[in-house]
GROMACS .gro file of C-alpha atoms in nm:
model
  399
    1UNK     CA    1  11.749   9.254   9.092
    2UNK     CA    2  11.646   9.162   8.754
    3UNK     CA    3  11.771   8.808   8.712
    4UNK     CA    4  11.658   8.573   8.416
    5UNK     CA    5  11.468   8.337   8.680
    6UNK     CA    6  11.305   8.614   8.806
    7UNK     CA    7  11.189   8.760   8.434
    8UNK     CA    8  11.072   8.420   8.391
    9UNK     CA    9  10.877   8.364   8.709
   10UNK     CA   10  10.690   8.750   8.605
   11UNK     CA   11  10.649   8.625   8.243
   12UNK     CA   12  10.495   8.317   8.346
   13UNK     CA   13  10.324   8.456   8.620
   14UNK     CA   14  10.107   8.763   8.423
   15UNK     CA   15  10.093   8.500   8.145
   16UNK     CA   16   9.834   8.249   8.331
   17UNK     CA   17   9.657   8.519   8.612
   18UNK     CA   18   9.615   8.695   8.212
   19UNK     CA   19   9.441   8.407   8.020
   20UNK     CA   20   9.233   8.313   8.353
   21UNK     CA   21   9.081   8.659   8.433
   22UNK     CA   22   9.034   8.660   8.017
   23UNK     CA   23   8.874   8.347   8.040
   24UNK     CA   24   8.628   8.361   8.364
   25UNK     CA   25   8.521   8.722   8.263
   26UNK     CA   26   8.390   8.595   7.887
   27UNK     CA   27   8.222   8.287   8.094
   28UNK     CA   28   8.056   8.505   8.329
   29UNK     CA   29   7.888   8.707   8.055
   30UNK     CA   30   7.817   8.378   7.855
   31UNK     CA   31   7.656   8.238   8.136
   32UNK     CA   32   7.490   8.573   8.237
   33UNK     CA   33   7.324   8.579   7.896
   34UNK     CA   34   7.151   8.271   7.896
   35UNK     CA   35   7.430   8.033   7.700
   36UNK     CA   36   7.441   8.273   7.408
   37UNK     CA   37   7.733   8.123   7.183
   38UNK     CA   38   7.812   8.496   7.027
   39UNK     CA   39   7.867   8.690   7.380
   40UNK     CA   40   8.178   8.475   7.413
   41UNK     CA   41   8.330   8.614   7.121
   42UNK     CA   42   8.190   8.942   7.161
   43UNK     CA   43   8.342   8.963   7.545
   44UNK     CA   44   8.687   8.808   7.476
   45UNK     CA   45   8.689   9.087   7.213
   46UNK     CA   46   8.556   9.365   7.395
   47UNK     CA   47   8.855   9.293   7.708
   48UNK     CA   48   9.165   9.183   7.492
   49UNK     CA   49   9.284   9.521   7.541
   50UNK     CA   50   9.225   9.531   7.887
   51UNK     CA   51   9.392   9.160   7.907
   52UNK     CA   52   9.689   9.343   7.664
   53UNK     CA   53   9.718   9.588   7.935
   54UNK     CA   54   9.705   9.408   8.241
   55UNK     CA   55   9.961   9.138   8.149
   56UNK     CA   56  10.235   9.401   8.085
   57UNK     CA   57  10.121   9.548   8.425
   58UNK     CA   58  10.138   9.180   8.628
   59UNK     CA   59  10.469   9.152   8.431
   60UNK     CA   60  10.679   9.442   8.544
   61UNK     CA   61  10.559   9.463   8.912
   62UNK     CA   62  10.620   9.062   8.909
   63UNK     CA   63  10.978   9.140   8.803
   64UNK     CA   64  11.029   9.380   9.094
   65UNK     CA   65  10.967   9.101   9.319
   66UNK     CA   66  10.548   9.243   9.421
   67UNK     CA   67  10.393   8.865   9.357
   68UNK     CA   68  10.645   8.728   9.624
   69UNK     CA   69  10.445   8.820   9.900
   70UNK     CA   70  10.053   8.798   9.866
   71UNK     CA   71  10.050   9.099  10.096
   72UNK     CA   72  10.160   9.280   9.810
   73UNK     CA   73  10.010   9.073   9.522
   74UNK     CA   74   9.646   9.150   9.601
   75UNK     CA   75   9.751   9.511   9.541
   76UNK     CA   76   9.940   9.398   9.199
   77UNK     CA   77   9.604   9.243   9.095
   78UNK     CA   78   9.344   9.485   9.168
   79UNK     CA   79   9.567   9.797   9.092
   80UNK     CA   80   9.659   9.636   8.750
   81UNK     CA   81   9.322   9.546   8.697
   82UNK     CA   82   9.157   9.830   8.755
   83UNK     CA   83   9.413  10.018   8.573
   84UNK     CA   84   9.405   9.765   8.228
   85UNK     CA   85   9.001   9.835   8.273
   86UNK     CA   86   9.023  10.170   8.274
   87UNK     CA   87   9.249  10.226   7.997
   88UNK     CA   88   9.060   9.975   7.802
   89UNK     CA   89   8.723  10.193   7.814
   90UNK     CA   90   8.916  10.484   7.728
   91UNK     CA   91   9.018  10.357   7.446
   92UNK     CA   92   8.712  10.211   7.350
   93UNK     CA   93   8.554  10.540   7.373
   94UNK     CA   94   8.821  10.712   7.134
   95UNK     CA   95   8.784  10.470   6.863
   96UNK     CA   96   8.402  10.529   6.850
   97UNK     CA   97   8.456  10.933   6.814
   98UNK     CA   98   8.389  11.015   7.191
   99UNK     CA   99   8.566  11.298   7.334
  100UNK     CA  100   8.701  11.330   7.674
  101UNK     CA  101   8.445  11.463   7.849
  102UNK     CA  102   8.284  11.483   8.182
  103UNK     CA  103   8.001  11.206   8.071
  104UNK     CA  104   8.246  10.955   7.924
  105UNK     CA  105   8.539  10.992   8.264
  106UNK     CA  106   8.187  10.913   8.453
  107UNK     CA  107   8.110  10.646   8.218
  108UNK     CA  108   8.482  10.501   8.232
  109UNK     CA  109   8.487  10.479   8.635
  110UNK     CA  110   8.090  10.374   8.661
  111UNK     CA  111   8.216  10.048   8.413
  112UNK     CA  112   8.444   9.953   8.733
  113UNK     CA  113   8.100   9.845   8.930
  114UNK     CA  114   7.991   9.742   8.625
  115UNK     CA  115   8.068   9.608   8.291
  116UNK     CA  116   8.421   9.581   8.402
  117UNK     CA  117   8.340   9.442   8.760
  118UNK     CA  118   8.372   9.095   8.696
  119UNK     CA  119   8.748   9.176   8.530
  120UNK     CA  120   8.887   9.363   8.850
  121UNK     CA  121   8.750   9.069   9.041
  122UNK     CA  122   8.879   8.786   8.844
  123UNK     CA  123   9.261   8.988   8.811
  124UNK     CA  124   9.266   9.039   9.169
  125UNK     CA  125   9.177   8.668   9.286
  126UNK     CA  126   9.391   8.524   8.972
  127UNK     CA  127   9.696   8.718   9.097
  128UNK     CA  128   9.671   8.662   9.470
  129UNK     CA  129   9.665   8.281   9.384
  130UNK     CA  130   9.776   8.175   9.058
  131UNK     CA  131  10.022   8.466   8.972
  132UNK     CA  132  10.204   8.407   9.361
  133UNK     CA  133  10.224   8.066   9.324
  134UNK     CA  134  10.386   7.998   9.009
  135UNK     CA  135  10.625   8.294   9.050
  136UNK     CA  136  10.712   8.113   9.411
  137UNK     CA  137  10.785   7.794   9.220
  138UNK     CA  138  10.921   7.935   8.965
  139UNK     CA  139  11.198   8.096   9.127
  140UNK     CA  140  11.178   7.760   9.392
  141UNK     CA  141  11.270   7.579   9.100
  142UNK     CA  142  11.550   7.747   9.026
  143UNK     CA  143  11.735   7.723   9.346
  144UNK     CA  144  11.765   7.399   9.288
  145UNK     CA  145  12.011   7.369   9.015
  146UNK     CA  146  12.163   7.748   9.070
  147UNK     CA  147  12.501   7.801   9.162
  148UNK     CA  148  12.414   8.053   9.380
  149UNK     CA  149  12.396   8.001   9.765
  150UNK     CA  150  11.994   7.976   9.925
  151UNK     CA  151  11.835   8.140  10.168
  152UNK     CA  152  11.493   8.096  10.308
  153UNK     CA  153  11.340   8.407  10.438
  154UNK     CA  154  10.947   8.516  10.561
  155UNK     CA  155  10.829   8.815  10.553
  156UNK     CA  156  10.677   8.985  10.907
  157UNK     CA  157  10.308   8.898  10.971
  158UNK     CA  158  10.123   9.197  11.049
  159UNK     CA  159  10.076   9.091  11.404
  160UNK     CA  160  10.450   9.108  11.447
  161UNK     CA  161  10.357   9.292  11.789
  162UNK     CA  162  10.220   9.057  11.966
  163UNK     CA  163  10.524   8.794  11.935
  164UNK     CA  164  10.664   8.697  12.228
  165UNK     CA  165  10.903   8.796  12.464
  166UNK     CA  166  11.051   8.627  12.763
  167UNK     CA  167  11.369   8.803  12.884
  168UNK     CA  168  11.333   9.153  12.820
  169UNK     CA  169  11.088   9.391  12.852
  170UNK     CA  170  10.816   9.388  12.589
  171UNK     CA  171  10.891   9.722  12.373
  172UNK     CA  172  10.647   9.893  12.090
  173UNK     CA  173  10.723   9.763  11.713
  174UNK     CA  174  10.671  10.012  11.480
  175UNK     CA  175  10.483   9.769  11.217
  176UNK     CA  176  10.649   9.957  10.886
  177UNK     CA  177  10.953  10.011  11.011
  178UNK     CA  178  11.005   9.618  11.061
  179UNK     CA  179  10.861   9.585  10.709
  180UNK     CA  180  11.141   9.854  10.611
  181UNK     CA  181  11.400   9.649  10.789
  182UNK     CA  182  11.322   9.314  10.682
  183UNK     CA  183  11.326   9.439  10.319
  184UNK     CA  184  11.689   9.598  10.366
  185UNK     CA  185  11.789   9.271  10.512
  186UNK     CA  186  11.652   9.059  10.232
  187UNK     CA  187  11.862   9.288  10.004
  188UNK     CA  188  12.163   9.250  10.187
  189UNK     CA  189  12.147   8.898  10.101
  190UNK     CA  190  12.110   8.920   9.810
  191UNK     CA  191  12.397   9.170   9.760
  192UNK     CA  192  12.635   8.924   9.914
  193UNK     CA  193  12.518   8.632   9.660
  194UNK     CA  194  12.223   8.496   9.822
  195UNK     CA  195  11.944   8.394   9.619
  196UNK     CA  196  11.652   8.410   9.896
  197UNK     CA  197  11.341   8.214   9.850
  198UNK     CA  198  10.999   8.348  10.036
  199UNK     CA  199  10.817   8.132  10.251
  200UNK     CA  200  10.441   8.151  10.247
  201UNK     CA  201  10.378   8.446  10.522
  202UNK     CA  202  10.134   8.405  10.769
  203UNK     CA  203   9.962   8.752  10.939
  204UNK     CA  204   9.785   8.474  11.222
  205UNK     CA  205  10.188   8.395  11.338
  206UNK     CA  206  10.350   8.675  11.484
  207UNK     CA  207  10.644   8.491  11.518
  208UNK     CA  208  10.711   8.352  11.188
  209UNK     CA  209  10.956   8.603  11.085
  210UNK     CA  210  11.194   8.456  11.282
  211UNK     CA  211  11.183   8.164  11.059
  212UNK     CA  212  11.546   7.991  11.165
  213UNK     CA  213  11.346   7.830  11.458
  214UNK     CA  214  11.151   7.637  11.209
  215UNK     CA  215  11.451   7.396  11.080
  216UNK     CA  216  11.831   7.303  11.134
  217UNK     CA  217  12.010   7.245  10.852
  218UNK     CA  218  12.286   6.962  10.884
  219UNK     CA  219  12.472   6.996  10.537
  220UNK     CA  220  12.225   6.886  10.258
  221UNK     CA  221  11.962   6.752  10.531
  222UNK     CA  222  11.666   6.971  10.664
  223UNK     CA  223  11.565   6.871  11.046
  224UNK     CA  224  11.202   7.029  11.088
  225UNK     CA  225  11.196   7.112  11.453
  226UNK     CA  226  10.958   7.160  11.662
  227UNK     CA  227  10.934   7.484  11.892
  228UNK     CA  228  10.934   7.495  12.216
  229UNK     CA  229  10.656   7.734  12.265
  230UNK     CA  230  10.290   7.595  12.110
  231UNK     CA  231  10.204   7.924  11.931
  232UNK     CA  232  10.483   7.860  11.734
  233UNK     CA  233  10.436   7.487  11.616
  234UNK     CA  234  10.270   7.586  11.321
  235UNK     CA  235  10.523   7.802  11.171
  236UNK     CA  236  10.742   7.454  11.047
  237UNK     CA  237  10.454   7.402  10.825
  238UNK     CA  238  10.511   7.611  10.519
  239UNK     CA  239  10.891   7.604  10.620
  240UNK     CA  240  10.868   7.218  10.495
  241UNK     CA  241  10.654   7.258  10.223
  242UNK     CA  242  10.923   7.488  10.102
  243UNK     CA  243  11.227   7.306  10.113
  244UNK     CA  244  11.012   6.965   9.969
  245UNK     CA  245  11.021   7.217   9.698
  246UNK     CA  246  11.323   7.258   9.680
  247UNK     CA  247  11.433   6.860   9.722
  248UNK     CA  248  11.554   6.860   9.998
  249UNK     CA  249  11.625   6.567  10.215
  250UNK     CA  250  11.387   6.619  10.543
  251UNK     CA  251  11.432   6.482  10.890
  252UNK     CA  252  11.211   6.588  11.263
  253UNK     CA  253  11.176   6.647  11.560
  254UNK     CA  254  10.879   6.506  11.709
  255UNK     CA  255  10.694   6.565  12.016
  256UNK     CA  256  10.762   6.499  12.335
  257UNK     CA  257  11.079   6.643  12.216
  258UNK     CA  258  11.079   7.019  12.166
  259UNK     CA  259  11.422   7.244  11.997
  260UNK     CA  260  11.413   7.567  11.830
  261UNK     CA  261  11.663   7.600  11.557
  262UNK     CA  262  11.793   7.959  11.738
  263UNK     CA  263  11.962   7.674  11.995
  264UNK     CA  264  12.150   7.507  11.739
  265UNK     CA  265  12.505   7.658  11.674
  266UNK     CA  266  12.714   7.481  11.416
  267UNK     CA  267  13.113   7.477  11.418
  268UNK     CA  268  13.274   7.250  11.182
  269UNK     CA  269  13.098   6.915  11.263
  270UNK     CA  270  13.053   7.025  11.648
  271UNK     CA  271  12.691   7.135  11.743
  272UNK     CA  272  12.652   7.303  12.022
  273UNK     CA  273  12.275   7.303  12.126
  274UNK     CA  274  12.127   7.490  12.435
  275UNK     CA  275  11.942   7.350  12.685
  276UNK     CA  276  11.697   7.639  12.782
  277UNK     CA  277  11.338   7.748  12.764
  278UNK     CA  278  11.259   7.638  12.417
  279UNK     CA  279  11.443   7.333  12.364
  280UNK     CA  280  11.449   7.037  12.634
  281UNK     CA  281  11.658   6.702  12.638
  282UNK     CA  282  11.400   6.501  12.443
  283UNK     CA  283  11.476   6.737  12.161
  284UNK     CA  284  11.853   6.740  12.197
  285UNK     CA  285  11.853   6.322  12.217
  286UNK     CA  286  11.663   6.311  11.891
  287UNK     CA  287  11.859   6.570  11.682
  288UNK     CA  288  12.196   6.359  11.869
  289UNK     CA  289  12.088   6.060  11.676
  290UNK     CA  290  11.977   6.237  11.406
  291UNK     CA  291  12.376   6.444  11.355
  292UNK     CA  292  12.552   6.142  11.418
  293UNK     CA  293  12.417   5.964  11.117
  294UNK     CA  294  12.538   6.334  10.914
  295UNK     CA  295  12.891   6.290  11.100
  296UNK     CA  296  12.826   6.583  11.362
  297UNK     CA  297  12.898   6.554  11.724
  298UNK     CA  298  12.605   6.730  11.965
  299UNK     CA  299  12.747   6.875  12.242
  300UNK     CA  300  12.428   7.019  12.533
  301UNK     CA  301  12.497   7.367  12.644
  302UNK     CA  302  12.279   7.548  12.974
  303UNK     CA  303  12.106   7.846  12.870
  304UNK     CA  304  11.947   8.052  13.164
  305UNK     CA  305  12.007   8.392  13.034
  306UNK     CA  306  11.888   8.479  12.706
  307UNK     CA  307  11.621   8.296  12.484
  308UNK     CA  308  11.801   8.119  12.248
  309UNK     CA  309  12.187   7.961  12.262
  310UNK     CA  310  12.256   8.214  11.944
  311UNK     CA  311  12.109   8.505  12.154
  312UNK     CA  312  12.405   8.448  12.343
  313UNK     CA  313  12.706   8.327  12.091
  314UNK     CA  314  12.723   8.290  11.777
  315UNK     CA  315  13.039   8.185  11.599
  316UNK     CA  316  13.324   8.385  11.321
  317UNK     CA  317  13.376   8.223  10.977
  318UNK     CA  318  13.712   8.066  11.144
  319UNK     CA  319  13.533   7.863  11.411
  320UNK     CA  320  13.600   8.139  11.709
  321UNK     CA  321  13.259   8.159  11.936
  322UNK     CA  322  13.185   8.474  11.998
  323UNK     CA  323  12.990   8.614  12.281
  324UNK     CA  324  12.821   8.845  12.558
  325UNK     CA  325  12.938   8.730  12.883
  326UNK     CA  326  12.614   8.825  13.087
  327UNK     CA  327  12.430   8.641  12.829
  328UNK     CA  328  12.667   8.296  12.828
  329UNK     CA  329  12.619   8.042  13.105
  330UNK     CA  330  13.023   7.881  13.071
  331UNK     CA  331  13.242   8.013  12.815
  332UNK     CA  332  13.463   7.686  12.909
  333UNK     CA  333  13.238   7.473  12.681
  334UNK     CA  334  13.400   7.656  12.399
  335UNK     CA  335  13.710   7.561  12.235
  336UNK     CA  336  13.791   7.936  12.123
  337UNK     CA  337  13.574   8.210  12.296
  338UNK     CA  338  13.592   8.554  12.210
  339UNK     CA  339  13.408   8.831  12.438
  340UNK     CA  340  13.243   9.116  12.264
  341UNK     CA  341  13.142   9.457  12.422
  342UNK     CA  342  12.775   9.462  12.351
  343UNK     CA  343  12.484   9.224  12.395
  344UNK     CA  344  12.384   9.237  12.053
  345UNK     CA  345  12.734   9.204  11.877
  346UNK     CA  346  12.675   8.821  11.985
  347UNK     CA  347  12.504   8.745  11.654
  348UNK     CA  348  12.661   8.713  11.306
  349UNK     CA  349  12.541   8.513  11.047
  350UNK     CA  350  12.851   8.437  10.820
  351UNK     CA  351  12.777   8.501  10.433
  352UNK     CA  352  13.150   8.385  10.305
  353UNK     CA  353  13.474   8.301  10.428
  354UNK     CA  354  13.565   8.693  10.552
  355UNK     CA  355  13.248   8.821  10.539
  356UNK     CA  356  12.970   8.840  10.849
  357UNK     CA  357  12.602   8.966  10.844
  358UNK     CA  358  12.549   9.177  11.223
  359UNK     CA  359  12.332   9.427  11.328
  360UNK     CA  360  12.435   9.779  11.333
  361UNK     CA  361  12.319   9.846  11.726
  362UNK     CA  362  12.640   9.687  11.805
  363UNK     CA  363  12.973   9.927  11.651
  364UNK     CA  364  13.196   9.824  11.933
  365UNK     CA  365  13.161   9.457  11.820
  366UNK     CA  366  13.131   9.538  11.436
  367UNK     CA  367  13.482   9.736  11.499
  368UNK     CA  368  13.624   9.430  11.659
  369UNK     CA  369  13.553   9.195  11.394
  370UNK     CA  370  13.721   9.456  11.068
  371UNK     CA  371  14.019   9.430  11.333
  372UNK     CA  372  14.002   9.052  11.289
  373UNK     CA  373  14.027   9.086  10.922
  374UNK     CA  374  13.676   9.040  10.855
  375UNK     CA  375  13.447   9.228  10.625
  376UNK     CA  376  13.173   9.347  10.820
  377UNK     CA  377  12.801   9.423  10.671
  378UNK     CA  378  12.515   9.609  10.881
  379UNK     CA  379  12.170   9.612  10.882
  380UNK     CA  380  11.953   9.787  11.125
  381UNK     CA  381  11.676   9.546  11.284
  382UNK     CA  382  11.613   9.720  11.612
  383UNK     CA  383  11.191   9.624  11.566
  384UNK     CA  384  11.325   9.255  11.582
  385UNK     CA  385  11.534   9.292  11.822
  386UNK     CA  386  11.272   9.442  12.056
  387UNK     CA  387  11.123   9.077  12.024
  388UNK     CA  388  11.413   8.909  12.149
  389UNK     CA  389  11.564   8.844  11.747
  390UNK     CA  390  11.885   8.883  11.572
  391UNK     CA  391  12.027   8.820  11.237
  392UNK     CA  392  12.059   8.467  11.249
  393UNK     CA  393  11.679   8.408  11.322
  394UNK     CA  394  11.587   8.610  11.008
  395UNK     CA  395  11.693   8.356  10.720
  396UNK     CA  396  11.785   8.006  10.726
  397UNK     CA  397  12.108   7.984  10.515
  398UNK     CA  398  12.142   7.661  10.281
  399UNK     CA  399  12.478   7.590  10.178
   0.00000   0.00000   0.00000
């Protein structure tokens, strides 16, 4: 989606990983020739093309959204670089008569471990560090004074497989497929008016997809928690550093109290917080004091059967909880409870006032809620779900 913020982050983006990989190449041949004032001018003239090139290159893949992720920007950089180098030799070579012949296409793609070496190198770093973190502030920056609603999102580290799993029985995850799914998710946000900001990804915490567990948002303040399980404590790190970014007002839990944010379920100014594995009383004392300063009751809920209290309900745009009853300790703590026919119609994430976000291994419960009045949006995350996850632990929603 080609908004202005994100044209801007792209522009700004190839603009500076441009002038530095310019501007390190034409010192590394200054300095690699002894000081000599004239190979400064002579190397910022002999890459300008290739700098030309390359920015256009950083530019459009930035506006498709590839310097979000550094997964992806490493490629950006070192496939734009090379390319920009490439093209810039070729054209070097026509403007001094030379044909297109075996000896100059060797030439050309020899320069890459060559002349042109220290170019590809400089692009690549530039864009993995530079280029991703301007377009992440960039488009950070914007959130704040957009009209549009926020969502923070993280992409799946590539040792999604090894996350953990404590109810079920652990499952293979097809490692693209989740990538697949995560991207279709993303874009379902964004179709429903979501502007979603990307949280620095980390490949050393499979678990930091499911980034919900990282914070509890009550209204305009941001509670870091902190998880239950100690593989996971590090994930609330780039979670804060995000929303500081975006000005938020942060509160936290703090050790020995432990709460997951997949325990928290808001309704109105009633949060219902489970009392399970991952979250003990310490942590539900400290986020009490914390809500009642925000004018929110806490109310403690037993959770035995499932991982998380949203595993087991969630809760319609109108307030009704809705739920699995094999999955729900006491239904009674509910003011409204509806049952749904499958364990993973529990989980909706609500994106307006009739519209809910829920996963499309659940039709029976997707069916129920269009009979409700509600418009109903699916995404498949089955390789999330083998991990014990659902739609809500995907994003954390700022409204």
């Amino acid at each position: 989606m080609f908004t202005p913020r994100r044209l801007i982050a792209a522009a700004l983006s190839a603009l500076a990983v441009t002038i530095i990989t310019q501007d390190v190449t034409g010192l590394a041949f200054f300095i690699g020739n002894n000081f000599e004032e004239a190979i400064l001018w002579q190397a910022g003239s002999f890459f300008i093309g290739a700098s030309v090139i390359f920015f256009i290159l950083v530019f459009l893949k930035g506006a498709f959204g590839f310097l979000a992720k550094r997964r992806y920007s490493w490629v950006v950089g070192l496939v734009s670089s090379v390319i920009a180098a490439v093209v810039n030799m070729f054209i070097q070579a026509a403007s001094q008569g030379a044909g297109f012949s075996a000896d100059v296409f060797a030439g050309v793609f020899a320069s890459l471990l060559g002349v042109n070496l220290i170019f590809v190198v400089a692009g690549t770093v530039s864009t993995v560090t530079a280029g991703t973190a301007i377009w992440r502030w960039v488009i950070a920056r914007g959130a704040t004074t957009a009209p549009t609603k926020v969502a923070l999102v993280r992409a799946p580290a590539s040792t999604l497989a090894d996350g953990l799993v404590t109810h079920i029985k652990r499952k293979k995850v097809d490692l693209e497929l989740a990538d697949q799914q995560w991207d279709a998710y993303v874009a379902a946000l964004n179709a429903a008016g979501w502007m979603t900001i990307e949280v620095e990804p980390r490949d050393d915490l499979a678990d930091s997809v499911f980034i919900e567990d990282t914070v509890v948002m009550l209204g305009k303040l941001a509670v870091i928690s902190n998880p239950g399980a100690d593989s996971r404590k590090p994930e609330i790190e780039a979670t804060e550093a995000t929303l500081r970014d975006l000005d938020v007002e942060i509160d936290r839990i703090v050790s020995p109290g432990a709460l997951d944010g997949g325990d928290v379920l808001k309704v109105g100014k009633t949060v219902y917080v489970g009392r399970g594995g991952r979250t003990n009383g310490e942590g539900i004392r400290q986020l009490r004091a914390i809500a009642a300063k925000q004018g929110y009751t806490v109310v403690a809920v037993p959770v035995t059967k499932a991982l998380h209290l949203k595993t087991a309900v969630t809760a319609l745009p109108d307030g009704t909880v809705i739920g699995y009853p094999p999955l729900v300790d006491d239904q009674g703590i509910f003011d409204r409870f509806l049952p749904v026919p499958e364990a993973h119609g529990t989980a909706v994430v609500v994106l307006a006032p009739d519209t809910v976000l829920m996963s499309s291994s659940a039709p029976k419960s997707a069916e129920l809620f269009r009979e409700l009045g509600y418009r109903v949006i699916t995404v498949d995350i089955s390789e999330f779900e083998k991990l014990e996850g659902c739609v809500t632990c995907l994003s954390v929603r700022l409204r």
